[in-house]
Every structure is written in structure tokens, then in C-alpha cells.
Amino acid sequence: MSQSQETLSNLLQETRRFAPPAELAETANVTAEAYEEANADRLGFWARQADRLTWSKRWDTVLDWSNPPFAKWFVGGELNVAYNCVDRHVEAGLGDRVAYHWEGEPGDTRTITYAELQREVSKAANALLELGVRKGDRVAIYLPMIPELPISMLACARIGATHSVVFGGFSADALRTRINDAQAKVVITADGGFRRGKPSALKAIVDEALKDDSTPSVERVVVVRRTGEQIAENPRDVWWHDLVDRQSDQHTPEAFDAEHPLYILYTSGTTGKPKGILHTAGGYLTQVAYTHYAVFDLKPETDVYWCSADIGWVTGHSYIVYGPLANGATSVIYEGTPDTPHKGRWWEIIQKYKVTIFYTAPTAIRTFMKWGDDIPAQFDLSSLRVLGSVGEPINPEAYVWYRQHIGGGRCPVVDTWWQTETGAIMISPLPGVTAAKPGAAMRPLPGVVADVVDDQAQSVPNGGGGFLVLKEPWPAMLRTIWGDDERYVKTYWSRFDGLYFAGDGAKRDEDGDIWLLGRVDDVMLVSGHNISTTEVESALVSHPKVAEAAVVGSTDPVTGQAIVAFVIPRGSAGEEVEGEGFVAELRDHVAKTLGPIAKPRQIMIVPELPKTRSGKIMRRLLRDVAENRSLGDVTTLTDSSVMDLIRAKLPSAKPED
Ligand code: WT7
């Protein structure tokens, strides 16, 4: 099927379906039977997935849910996460298999086999022990995308220390808040990393975060030399190469309880201080390993897998580090940005390493659409066989573009819905089973019980919309918010009695398939109709000249809220997009696609959209622009000059009605 130019009808009337390729369906790791198996005995199903790991002591009880919403999975079981991710593959004779093909932004590379990873992780574990880190202590990790990042995480897991990775793009204030909340004893950082062709400092930010004794828990700072730039040295600092290189590469892992805290990862959320999402060892590793095997159909002997996320986000924790390594996969890690030194860098990496499975985000896909089809066309992407998407709803048009221009029309695209809190993928097609619809996350995975409910927690019928909830505990679920059980209960389990509310709106179509509609705060109320920003954005992106769109509700005296859209034209659209005619064409296009009620009051043609560092559109800022307010906090923006660019465009974007 090649229909990327076909105009969409309403999302719910989306008729395109992409069946699994015959060969994949025949050889898939997971077949349709898995759903039946899990329905018949959910806990038995998860116990069988846990059995794919190596346990030092088997569990007595699969799930203890006697004190909801505080779950205990694989009660009484003991395992070592790092052993499962590294040593057991070496013991199985796979020491020479590549764990990571690492590619630095400047073009330097490093290939790390499982045997080497075992030695590196053992040395780092011995180093942490020398610094006095013990089971249960917290270690903050603030590193660029270099091998020392997964090595540090695994070293913590190996000795039972709980890591808290802070994304390298965060400010000193954000780092300090997270260090203090977790009471980290050690910070692991680097002099800097490479981004957009230049060294970008990290150690200076750590110094700022730690200054004037503002982080009393921190005893030592370990510094990796990456860029070679000058750094200020402090008595508490120690170079990684001075400390780690001289350690023994032998370390015997100890088994920890299945519920031992593996890591804390902070999500910022819209209000209040960041929430430290706590994940524990056994259930988390079980579900990330299973989902990585099932959703990507991973064949560890032959696949080369690449997830383009930063390890500083949960996607990187679960699907660059823990899931792939638990499965013995060969992965690619890339340090830098997709446009350095040229806009084909990612496709060049896929060509170079013959990547077979690729996992990225809609925001990246839309950027590539904007840059133009001719860029990926210059590279050999024929090794690819499965493509994944995560982070936001994927607009059907972006899905079809991804399938066509990256997947050559032959690779299934799996749209995977999950959250930092869920720890692992929850709703997604299975590439060998599902005839996927572009833009739909489709069905809960085997062993996951999700539903779309109304205000009263009643399941909505097919064709209805409401709130996405999870009805049964799952192995990789967050166990609490670090240090704040009450906030955990209040944030996730109080909106609907006994149900986990994810914060997302969703629809179930006539076939019963699930479409995510974005955060519920992003639903607009226009003349009494609920309209999701995602639907209008997808309608706009289905126009052949539109690369990306963001939609917000702006207060309107007549309709309550009115729809305001910000649109980035496609690279190939050229001059035609400047005039009034183009805006009128787009408004008509939305009216035709979704109905006249969804016609935007105003459309602004802009060069960029404001995004968080994890790639989510900051609608709050756009709402401020739409309502002519002064801008709120822009500190989490990737690039605050974007808002100036949008402001500069304002005069040409006058209301249409
Ligand atoms: C929120 C969670 C999960 C890793 C990255 C984000 C949105 C995520 C999808 C998807 C529609 C999605 C949701 C969710 N989201 N994936 N496939 N379709 N929406 O993790 O930062 O914790 O964000 O991202 O709104 O609640 P996160």
C-alpha cells in the first residue's frame, strides 16, 4: 500500500490497515495465542515471562496485591539485574557478541562485546564499592550518551545501589533538586559531551548544582573524560580513569530481593516538584525484557537494534539498557544530534550498522518529514524490518511517511503507548500479529488490562471516548513516588476508585482498537464539543504541505474555547505556503476531514514549535501566545529562541473570523 498522499477522514474512520508481512507472521516470537494464554491466567503468564530471567531464588508468590495500590511482584524471589543483563550471556558462551555499537557524534566509535561489558561493569562496581557505596545507597548519574552511562547504571544494579539518572540537558537547579530528593551519595558525570559539533559542558553544571554545600548528601563526584575541555577540580572529584581503570575486572554479583529498588527516575509533570518514579528489580526486568522481545520481535542472534532516545529518559532505561541487554541483543548507541554533521546522520548510522529494528519518536519523524524525503532516500535502509514509535500520539500521516520512506513500505510500525510510571510498553500492536492502523496503539499487550472509561469509571462502548485506565497491576509498574506514598496514591489512584489513571484521553473505535488522544488537559471544549488537540493536529498533518502542527484551545467569548493552530510547512512545500490562500486551504481541509466544528479560528505558519527536551510540544506556551499573554516559564524548552521566532510571525497571523 502506498497511500501517503491520501486524505484522511476522521481518525475513527481511518480505514487503512497494514497487515504483518507473511514472513514475519510465520516466524514471529509471539503469536495471537499469547493474548488467550494471558487472559486465561494473567499471573501464570507473567510468571512464565519471569522465567525467561535467571533467578538465584525462585519467588513464592507472583503478586501480592493485599495492600493496593502498593504492589509486590515475585515475592520472595531474588536476582541480580546486572547478572541477568550481562554475565549470564557470557556464561552461555555469547561473550563475543556485541552488546553495543557506540557511535560518538564526532565520528569516534567503540564496539563493546558482552565479555567486555562484564569486565567494565565489574570494574565500575568495584570502584563504587571503594567509594563506600553500599546496597540501598543512591547514585546520581549525569552523563552524555557514552558507554560509561549504561556501565554506571549496571554497576549500581550489580551492587544493589539505586541509580537516579538525570538527563544531561537539565539545568543545575533541576539536577540539585533531584540529587537532594534522592539523597544521592555519589554523582557520576563527565567533563562534557558532544552536541551539534561542539563540546557541551556538564561538569560545570554539576559544580553549580553542588556549590555552597547545597547538596549535603554528596560525598564524591566521579568525572569521565570525554571532551578534554578544562574543568575546575574540587577535592571531592575523582577522574573515572584514575578510579575505575585500576580496579579488578572480577566482581561476584550478589542476589537482591525482587522488590529491591533498582532506580528512581524523575518526571517533571505540570505542577509541583518533580516526582521520583521508583522501579524495582524483578517485575521491571521481567516486563521490559518480555516487551522488547514481543513488540520488536527481537531475534538476538541476527538483529541489530537501535533506539534513538536518550538514556536519560525512561525509553532509554527500558529499551536501550535493561530490555535489550536482558535479551542479549546487539544495540546501537549514538551520542549526538540527528543533523550533525548532516541531516542524514541517522540514516547513515542505520546503513553502517545494518540496523534491523529502529525505535524513535513522532517528533523526530515529523522533523524528518520537514527536511524532505530526498534525505533518507540517499541511504540504504533495506536492513530494517520493524519500526517503532513512542512518546506521543503518532499522526497517521507521520506513521505512513515513516512506513514508506524509512521502512520502504515493508516494515510493520508499532506505536507503543506507555509512561515513565508504567516502566514498560503497555499498549501496542504485535508486529507478527496485528493488522495495525496508522495512528492507533491498538490493543493492550498480553498480560495488560487497560480500558477506556467515562467520568463514572464505566467502560465506554466501541466508538466512544474517555479516560485511559489500567485495571490490574502489571510487573513493571511504579511502586511509589520516592519518599511520598501519599502523593503516589493521590496522583495515580484517586481519580477512579481502584483504577490507575494515566492522565491520557483515549477513544475506542468501532473495532475496539485504542487511539490515544493526548493528555486530558489538552482536550478543548468548543461550543460544547470535546475536541482533542491530537485529532486536529493529525488532520492538519494529513495535508500534503504540512510537516508538523500544534493545536491549542484559546478562550473565546462565543464558543468558550476556540481552536488555534501553529503549523510548520514541509520542506518541499516552498513559497506557496506564505499567502492567505494557504491558511484558508488548511482551515477547509480540517473542516472537510473532521467536520466544521473543528475548523481552527486561527492558523499561524511558524518555522518551529516549542518543545520540551523530551520532544513534547509545550502547548502551555502556545496557549499564552494564542491568548496574548506574556510567556510563562520557558526553562524546560530545548531552545527558548523558538518562542521569539513564533512571536515574530504573529502580525501575519491574524484571526480569520
Ligand atoms: C506520556 C508519558 C513512554 C516513554 C516516553 C514518554 C504520551 C507516550 C505514546 C503513544 C500516545 C503517548 C502519553 C503518556 N505517550 N507514548 N505511543 N501514543 N501518547 O514517557 O515522559 O513518562 O510520558 O507520553 O501522554 O502519558 P513520559
XYZ file of C-alpha atoms and ligand atoms in Angstrom:
684
model
C 0.000 0.000 0.000
C 1.328 3.409 -0.859
C -1.144 5.996 0.201
C 0.825 8.711 1.880
C -0.943 11.380 -0.144
C -4.400 10.012 0.500
C -6.502 12.399 2.530
C -7.622 11.201 5.908
C -11.153 11.059 7.012
C -11.892 11.352 10.706
C -9.443 9.341 12.793
C -12.190 6.971 13.806
C -12.982 6.282 10.195
C -9.381 5.502 9.383
C -9.632 2.502 7.104
C -6.027 1.849 6.229
C -4.616 -1.246 7.826
C -1.220 -2.753 7.416
C -1.153 -6.488 7.927
C 2.082 -8.117 9.119
C 4.360 -9.290 6.300
C 3.823 -13.033 5.770
C 7.369 -13.989 6.660
C 7.282 -12.057 9.909
C 3.916 -13.523 10.833
C 5.310 -17.028 10.326
C 8.467 -16.552 12.340
C 7.242 -14.106 14.994
C 8.361 -14.586 18.591
C 4.830 -14.020 19.816
C 1.592 -15.126 18.170
C -2.068 -14.339 18.824
C -2.219 -17.209 21.299
C -0.345 -15.082 23.818
C -3.477 -12.974 24.348
C -5.567 -16.054 25.136
C -2.902 -17.515 27.316
C -2.664 -14.306 29.363
C -6.445 -13.889 29.545
C -6.839 -17.391 30.872
C -4.231 -16.919 33.605
C -2.635 -13.500 33.832
C -0.355 -14.195 36.770
C 0.710 -17.527 35.312
C 1.531 -15.698 32.089
C 3.754 -13.188 33.903
C 5.383 -15.978 35.901
C 6.357 -17.638 32.610
C 7.858 -14.348 31.397
C 9.772 -14.001 34.686
C 11.146 -17.472 33.996
C 12.989 -16.065 30.977
C 15.297 -14.419 33.533
C 17.782 -16.148 35.800
C 16.771 -16.098 39.468
C 19.065 -17.041 42.356
C 16.000 -17.833 44.407
C 12.577 -18.518 42.958
C 9.594 -16.480 44.159
C 6.845 -17.867 46.382
C 4.010 -15.617 45.187
C 3.684 -13.957 41.781
C 1.768 -10.916 43.014
C 0.940 -9.567 46.439
C -1.855 -7.015 45.969
C -3.133 -7.194 49.522
C -2.349 -3.534 50.157
C -3.301 -1.714 46.947
C -2.029 0.361 45.259
C 1.270 -0.902 46.708
C 2.225 -3.942 44.659
C 4.826 -6.611 45.290
C 5.740 -8.846 42.371
C 7.607 -12.146 42.552
C 7.550 -12.048 46.333
C 10.439 -13.907 47.930
C 12.354 -14.125 44.647
C 15.971 -12.972 44.404
C 18.034 -11.983 41.391
C 20.808 -9.670 40.264
C 19.749 -7.386 37.425
C 23.286 -6.808 36.106
C 23.987 -10.541 36.116
C 20.848 -11.035 34.041
C 21.825 -8.292 31.614
C 25.477 -9.246 31.216
C 27.097 -12.227 32.935
C 24.563 -14.855 32.051
C 25.081 -14.201 28.342
C 28.835 -14.583 28.785
C 28.282 -17.808 30.717
C 26.084 -19.020 27.867
C 29.066 -18.657 25.517
C 27.961 -15.374 23.951
C 30.814 -13.262 25.309
C 31.923 -12.279 21.815
C 28.523 -10.967 20.810
C 28.409 -7.189 20.504
C 26.276 -5.580 23.203
C 26.741 -2.028 21.944
C 27.981 -0.422 18.768
C 28.633 3.029 20.162
C 28.953 5.956 17.786
C 30.201 9.294 19.110
C 28.944 12.431 17.452
C 32.392 13.420 16.130
C 32.620 10.004 14.463
C 34.700 8.105 17.029
C 33.353 4.641 17.731
C 33.589 1.855 20.277
C 32.376 -1.715 19.994
C 31.626 -3.407 23.287
C 31.039 -7.153 23.491
C 29.183 -8.806 26.339
C 32.501 -10.117 27.720
C 33.938 -6.616 27.712
C 30.789 -5.200 29.239
C 31.108 -7.734 32.049
C 34.665 -6.560 32.761
C 33.755 -2.864 32.538
C 30.707 -3.198 34.776
C 32.698 -5.237 37.301
C 35.423 -2.588 37.438
C 32.880 0.193 37.886
C 31.108 -1.829 40.598
C 34.408 -2.306 42.436
C 35.081 1.431 42.088
C 31.731 2.350 43.629
C 32.403 -0.064 46.490
C 35.778 1.617 47.040
C 33.980 4.963 47.319
C 31.817 3.478 50.056
C 28.651 2.979 48.047
C 26.570 0.158 49.526
C 23.334 -1.661 48.861
C 20.430 0.779 49.073
C 22.555 3.944 48.600
C 21.569 6.301 45.781
C 23.903 7.330 42.973
C 23.062 10.250 40.680
C 24.250 9.843 37.091
C 24.557 12.917 34.886
C 26.295 11.769 31.723
C 26.114 12.216 27.969
C 25.290 9.249 25.708
C 28.621 7.500 26.192
C 29.313 3.858 27.172
C 30.040 4.895 30.765
C 26.338 5.703 31.144
C 24.942 2.162 30.811
C 28.098 0.865 32.527
C 27.414 3.094 35.555
C 23.759 2.062 35.704
C 24.669 -1.618 35.578
C 27.432 -1.147 38.169
C 24.837 0.305 40.550
C 22.404 -2.512 39.849
C 25.193 -5.018 40.401
C 25.924 -3.836 43.951
C 22.308 -3.018 44.833
C 22.731 0.761 44.741
C 19.741 2.670 43.349
C 20.580 4.913 40.423
C 18.938 8.164 39.531
C 19.870 9.213 36.014
C 19.374 12.905 35.313
C 19.143 13.831 31.633
C 22.261 15.732 30.535
C 20.190 18.628 29.197
C 18.828 19.552 32.618
C 19.967 22.685 34.432
C 21.962 22.932 37.674
C 18.765 23.710 39.602
C 16.964 20.675 38.215
C 19.988 18.486 38.989
C 20.277 19.840 42.548
C 16.567 19.226 43.273
C 16.861 15.628 42.068
C 20.109 14.942 43.947
C 18.578 16.259 47.156
C 15.284 14.449 46.773
C 17.102 11.144 46.240
C 19.837 11.984 48.803
C 22.498 10.777 46.390
C 25.857 9.859 47.910
C 27.860 9.928 44.682
C 27.438 11.799 41.406
C 28.853 10.337 38.179
C 29.362 12.886 35.419
C 31.695 13.826 32.546
C 33.614 16.933 31.585
C 31.030 17.196 28.801
C 29.585 15.567 25.713
C 29.383 16.430 22.031
C 26.252 18.072 20.675
C 25.833 19.788 17.321
C 29.506 19.526 16.592
C 30.668 21.199 19.791
C 31.654 20.089 23.286
C 28.873 20.844 25.702
C 29.940 21.132 29.348
C 28.446 19.007 32.114
C 30.922 19.145 34.989
C 30.491 22.915 35.331
C 26.752 22.337 35.800
C 27.432 19.738 38.498
C 29.742 22.215 40.257
C 26.980 24.818 40.117
C 24.392 22.326 41.431
C 26.670 21.320 44.324
C 28.006 24.753 45.247
C 27.907 26.199 48.782
C 27.123 22.864 50.345
C 23.644 22.838 48.841
C 23.697 19.040 48.357
C 24.915 17.753 51.735
C 24.387 14.067 50.872
C 27.016 14.083 48.098
C 30.397 12.712 49.164
C 32.180 12.165 45.860
C 31.943 13.192 42.202
C 33.319 10.813 39.574
C 34.243 12.517 36.289
C 34.585 10.783 32.917
C 36.923 12.491 30.478
C 35.020 12.800 27.230
C 35.625 16.168 25.587
C 39.015 17.007 27.114
C 37.850 20.530 27.929
C 39.250 22.230 31.010
C 37.263 21.645 34.208
C 37.500 23.073 37.719
C 38.804 20.387 40.089
C 37.497 20.020 43.579
C 38.781 17.796 46.419
C 35.655 15.628 46.215
C 36.254 14.928 42.492
C 37.911 11.827 41.126
C 38.567 11.049 37.471
C 36.846 7.899 36.207
C 40.077 6.753 34.548
C 42.064 7.175 37.776
C 39.482 5.344 39.839
C 37.964 2.695 37.576
C 40.856 1.672 35.347
C 42.910 0.252 38.219
C 40.056 -1.885 39.624
C 39.832 -5.643 39.278
C 37.619 -6.757 36.422
C 36.268 -9.542 38.605
C 33.240 -8.988 40.774
C 30.831 -11.597 42.099
C 27.271 -10.339 41.922
C 25.041 -10.786 44.943
C 21.324 -11.559 44.590
C 18.819 -8.989 45.814
C 15.154 -9.166 46.622
C 12.788 -8.906 43.646
C 11.413 -5.698 45.165
C 14.836 -4.114 45.738
C 14.826 -0.503 44.404
C 16.566 -0.542 41.013
C 16.191 3.089 40.063
C 14.470 6.395 40.564
C 13.656 8.487 37.514
C 12.140 11.922 37.885
C 9.243 13.144 35.767
C 8.542 16.833 35.894
C 4.781 16.857 35.500
C 2.846 20.076 35.217
C 2.689 21.115 38.861
C 4.843 20.933 41.939
C 8.221 19.386 42.458
C 9.405 16.540 40.225
C 8.127 13.092 41.078
C 10.737 10.398 41.719
C 9.265 7.366 39.991
C 10.526 4.223 41.719
C 11.107 0.984 39.815
C 12.172 -2.273 41.432
C 14.253 -5.155 40.172
C 12.291 -8.317 39.360
C 8.968 -7.137 37.932
C 10.560 -4.323 35.967
C 13.170 -6.529 34.332
C 10.565 -9.187 33.557
C 8.310 -6.799 31.671
C 10.962 -4.772 29.835
C 12.596 -7.992 28.645
C 9.303 -9.550 27.558
C 8.006 -6.450 25.777
C 11.293 -5.847 23.995
C 11.190 -9.443 22.752
C 7.476 -9.380 21.838
C 6.870 -5.885 20.471
C 10.039 -5.690 18.374
C 10.171 -9.404 17.593
C 13.804 -9.358 18.668
C 15.972 -12.186 17.346
C 19.159 -11.610 19.341
C 21.351 -13.728 17.036
C 20.666 -11.677 13.934
C 19.033 -8.358 14.786
C 20.779 -5.031 15.219
C 18.539 -2.852 17.302
C 18.604 0.924 17.663
C 16.515 3.088 19.942
C 17.322 6.732 19.287
C 16.112 8.019 22.678
C 18.413 9.456 25.311
C 19.166 7.065 28.166
C 18.218 9.950 30.474
C 14.546 9.202 29.720
C 12.626 6.073 30.600
C 12.662 4.963 26.963
C 16.435 4.696 27.185
C 16.379 2.956 30.587
C 13.923 0.298 29.414
C 14.770 -0.038 25.725
C 18.452 0.841 25.409
C 19.727 -0.621 28.651
C 17.607 -3.127 30.577
C 15.272 -4.718 27.996
C 17.798 -5.213 25.169
C 20.608 -6.394 27.463
C 18.350 -8.811 29.354
C 17.559 -10.304 25.936
C 21.200 -10.451 24.818
C 20.587 -8.018 21.971
C 23.109 -6.121 19.866
C 22.256 -2.407 20.025
C 23.470 0.865 18.604
C 24.001 3.912 20.829
C 24.502 7.297 19.203
C 25.794 10.246 21.197
C 24.659 13.270 19.251
C 22.006 15.080 17.265
C 20.397 13.873 14.008
C 21.652 16.820 11.944
C 25.362 16.640 12.774
C 27.337 16.855 10.597
C 24.460 16.460 8.094
C 20.732 15.784 8.117
C 21.180 12.190 7.002
C 23.268 11.142 10.022
C 20.698 8.732 11.448
C 20.141 7.023 8.107
C 23.878 6.786 7.644
C 24.087 5.009 11.019
C 21.323 2.576 10.018
C 23.165 1.870 6.763
C 26.530 1.475 8.506
C 25.440 -0.952 11.234
C 22.707 -2.626 9.161
C 20.130 -1.810 11.782
C 17.105 -4.116 11.598
C 14.863 -2.688 14.322
C 14.518 1.051 14.836
C 12.615 2.806 17.631
C 12.091 6.581 17.667
C 9.561 9.340 18.442
C 6.912 11.116 16.357
C 8.605 14.456 16.925
C 11.727 13.133 15.187
C 9.683 11.622 12.369
C 7.918 14.924 11.716
C 11.256 16.725 11.689
C 12.498 14.337 9.007
C 9.307 14.863 7.004
C 10.017 18.578 7.157
C 13.601 18.087 5.986
C 12.317 16.208 2.940
C 12.003 12.686 1.527
C 15.183 13.003 -0.506
C 17.440 12.777 2.563
C 16.609 9.225 3.725
C 16.373 8.228 0.045
C 20.152 8.669 -0.243
C 20.851 5.799 2.162
C 20.441 2.048 2.078
C 17.795 1.309 4.683
C 16.983 -2.153 3.364
C 18.231 -3.883 6.547
C 15.241 -2.538 8.524
C 12.416 -4.932 9.345
C 10.484 -3.466 12.308
C 9.899 0.200 13.200
C 8.631 1.592 16.490
C 7.244 4.877 17.737
C 6.866 6.266 21.266
C 6.331 9.463 23.209
C 3.173 10.997 21.804
C 0.328 10.009 19.578
C 1.734 9.469 16.094
C -0.261 11.325 13.463
C -1.484 8.913 10.793
C 0.345 10.903 8.129
C 3.626 10.709 10.022
C 3.034 6.992 10.506
C 2.527 6.438 6.784
C 5.564 8.575 5.933
C 7.693 6.572 8.401
C 6.430 3.292 6.984
C 7.047 4.404 3.390
C 10.199 6.471 3.480
C 12.095 4.734 6.283
C 10.522 1.283 6.227
C 10.340 1.014 2.442
C 6.676 0.022 2.766
C 7.659 -3.415 4.087
C 8.249 -2.915 7.825
C 5.452 -3.025 10.382
C 5.282 0.130 12.519
C 4.456 -0.451 16.184
C 3.026 2.558 18.011
C 3.850 1.858 21.641
C 1.966 3.575 24.453
C 3.471 3.687 27.910
C 4.858 6.090 30.524
C 7.750 6.588 32.909
C 5.332 5.283 35.512
C 4.373 2.116 33.652
C 8.084 1.287 33.171
C 7.424 -0.773 30.055
C 5.232 -0.840 26.946
C 1.554 -1.414 27.747
C -0.467 -0.847 24.575
C 0.972 -1.683 21.162
C 0.461 -3.805 18.087
C 2.450 -7.029 17.860
C 4.387 -6.910 14.573
C 3.661 -10.505 13.607
C 0.025 -10.470 14.674
C -1.688 -7.111 14.421
C -3.050 -5.519 11.258
C -2.156 -2.064 12.543
C -3.971 1.165 11.768
C -1.847 4.279 11.309
C -2.192 6.385 14.448
C -3.619 3.723 16.763
C -1.781 1.989 19.582
C -4.375 -0.777 19.017
C -4.582 -3.231 21.945
C -3.170 -3.797 25.416
C -0.329 -6.301 25.287
C -0.880 -9.802 26.652
C -0.964 -9.590 30.453
C -2.036 -5.921 30.466
C -5.585 -4.899 31.323
C -6.488 -1.429 30.052
C -9.819 0.240 29.398
C -11.362 3.498 28.227
C -13.872 4.765 30.781
C -16.241 7.690 31.222
C -16.461 10.108 34.158
C -18.136 7.450 36.258
C -15.453 4.834 35.564
C -17.810 2.933 33.262
C -16.285 1.299 30.219
C -17.256 3.242 27.077
C -18.757 1.320 24.157
C -16.940 0.950 20.836
C -16.941 4.296 19.091
C -16.771 6.146 22.418
C -14.128 8.276 24.067
C -12.967 8.873 27.622
C -10.089 8.277 30.006
C -7.454 5.607 29.616
C -7.122 3.494 32.757
C -5.236 0.380 33.789
C -7.375 -2.082 35.663
C -4.902 -4.594 37.008
C -1.383 -4.214 38.394
C 1.470 -5.017 35.985
C 5.014 -6.177 36.793
C 6.913 -3.006 35.724
C 4.515 -0.588 37.424
C 5.995 2.164 39.563
C 5.978 1.105 43.198
C 5.607 4.599 44.630
C 6.850 8.157 44.310
C 10.183 8.163 46.107
C 9.602 9.298 49.696
C 5.965 10.216 49.127
C 3.500 7.318 49.249
C 0.621 9.699 49.756
C 1.360 11.602 46.576
C 1.595 8.273 44.716
C -1.913 7.319 45.808
C -3.311 10.777 45.152
C -1.716 11.284 41.743
C -2.480 7.941 40.132
C -5.148 6.053 42.074
C -7.643 8.602 43.345
C -9.452 9.824 40.216
C -11.182 6.450 39.780
C -11.545 4.091 42.691
C -9.250 1.097 42.301
C -8.040 2.088 38.828
C -4.740 3.556 37.703
C -5.485 6.746 35.773
C -2.756 7.522 33.294
C -3.765 11.145 32.577
C -4.418 10.420 28.904
C -7.617 10.712 26.910
C -8.410 7.882 24.505
C -11.007 6.591 22.101
C -12.064 3.112 21.236
C -13.051 2.735 17.604
C -15.769 0.551 16.118
C -13.408 -2.425 16.101
C -12.486 -1.900 19.735
C -8.992 -0.597 18.944
C -7.493 2.124 21.142
C -6.460 5.581 19.910
C -4.543 7.805 22.307
C -5.659 11.427 22.225
C -3.007 13.088 24.376
C -3.123 14.352 27.948
C -6.627 15.127 29.157
C -5.542 18.700 29.909
C -5.119 19.039 26.147
C -8.757 18.420 25.273
C -10.618 21.546 24.094
C -14.243 22.401 24.666
C -15.570 24.186 21.590
C -19.263 25.154 21.613
C -19.945 22.261 23.956
C -17.988 19.695 21.915
C -14.938 17.895 23.246
C -12.246 18.044 20.590
C -8.814 16.617 21.125
C -5.778 18.603 20.088
C -4.347 15.380 18.658
C -7.230 14.913 16.234
C -6.964 18.411 14.819
C -3.184 18.118 14.620
C -3.500 14.858 12.717
C -5.988 16.431 10.324
C -3.534 19.265 9.651
C -0.588 16.918 9.209
C -2.619 14.906 6.699
C -2.397 17.923 4.352
C 0.457 17.235 1.922
C 2.138 20.593 2.579
C 2.169 20.324 6.381
C 5.056 18.773 8.294
C 4.032 19.466 11.847
C 1.168 21.087 13.730
C 0.357 22.041 17.299
C -3.151 22.936 18.360
C -4.380 24.724 21.495
C -7.674 25.971 22.837
C -7.841 29.713 23.314
C -10.558 31.460 25.319
C -13.308 32.691 23.038
C -16.301 34.859 24.012
C -18.625 32.988 21.678
C -17.569 29.358 21.663
C -15.942 29.043 25.103
C -12.735 27.835 23.574
C -11.613 28.316 20.005
C -9.055 26.291 18.123
C -5.740 27.947 17.351
C -3.210 26.061 15.248
C 0.511 26.505 14.710
C 1.745 24.893 11.520
C 5.208 24.111 10.134
C 5.161 23.577 6.356
C 7.018 20.672 4.747
C 10.483 21.323 3.347
C 9.277 20.711 -0.203
C 6.215 22.979 0.047
C 8.260 26.079 -0.945
C 6.765 29.517 -1.491
C 3.126 28.511 -1.763
C 2.770 28.403 1.985
C 3.258 32.102 2.643
C -0.051 33.545 1.482
C -3.517 33.884 2.949
C -4.688 31.291 0.462
C -2.715 28.574 2.200
C -4.269 29.297 5.599
C -7.762 29.200 4.080
C -6.920 25.926 2.357
C -5.839 24.404 5.656
C -8.947 25.547 7.512
C -11.106 23.994 4.812
C -9.069 20.849 4.902
C -9.693 20.431 8.657
C -13.391 21.174 8.200
C -13.597 18.542 5.493
C -11.637 15.993 7.473
C -13.155 16.340 10.940
C -16.235 18.496 10.461
C -16.853 22.248 10.560
C -16.787 22.343 14.363
C -13.072 21.506 14.302
C -12.160 24.328 11.892
C -9.410 26.387 13.551
C -10.281 30.011 14.259
C -6.723 30.949 13.553
C -3.715 29.307 11.921
C -0.195 30.605 12.332
C 2.525 29.480 9.957
C 5.674 29.134 12.052
C 9.227 27.882 11.489
C 9.499 25.888 14.739
C 7.442 24.683 17.693
C 8.382 24.945 21.362
C 9.285 21.513 22.727
C 10.479 20.089 25.983
C 13.795 18.347 25.945
C 11.999 15.039 25.633
C 10.286 16.274 22.460
C 6.813 17.040 23.737
C 5.125 20.159 22.399
C 4.706 22.786 25.140
C 1.086 23.719 24.463
C 1.037 25.868 27.589
C 3.370 28.373 25.903
C 1.383 28.311 22.682
C -1.798 28.957 24.654
C -0.084 32.028 26.100
C 0.699 33.213 22.577
C -2.824 32.446 21.384
C -4.303 34.385 24.273
C -1.782 37.212 24.015
C -0.368 36.643 27.454
C 3.219 37.146 28.426
C 5.120 33.908 28.311
C 5.279 31.669 31.346
C 8.286 29.663 32.393
C 10.382 28.621 29.400
C 13.236 26.973 31.281
C 12.460 23.440 30.138
C 12.344 24.430 26.460
C 15.041 22.899 24.284
C 15.601 26.217 22.607
C 13.968 29.319 24.029
C 14.632 31.356 20.871
C 11.853 29.314 19.241
C 9.321 31.455 21.039
C 10.890 34.608 19.587
C 10.570 33.116 16.117
C 6.905 32.407 16.726
C 6.290 35.854 18.173
C 7.954 37.445 15.150
C 5.458 35.665 12.937
C 2.448 36.960 14.817
C 1.439 40.009 12.752
C 0.869 37.850 9.683
C -1.344 35.519 11.626
C -4.488 37.471 12.167
C -7.729 35.817 13.209
C -9.833 34.668 10.309
C -13.318 35.022 11.685
C 3.123 10.193 28.215
C 4.194 9.577 29.070
C 6.955 6.191 27.420
C 8.192 6.760 27.064
C 8.229 8.175 26.649
C 7.336 9.117 27.373
C 2.482 10.097 25.968
C 3.778 8.098 25.178
C 2.586 7.455 23.475
C 1.959 6.866 22.340
C 0.245 8.437 22.551
C 1.944 8.554 24.082
C 1.269 9.899 26.867
C 1.864 9.371 28.148
N 2.735 8.940 25.133
N 3.713 7.207 24.181
N 2.505 5.826 21.695
N 0.788 7.394 21.923
N 0.781 9.050 23.611
O 7.311 8.914 28.756
O 7.579 11.242 29.585
O 6.512 9.470 31.035
O 5.320 10.433 29.038
O 3.570 10.291 26.857
O 0.647 11.132 27.066
O 1.039 9.570 29.265
P 6.723 10.041 29.679
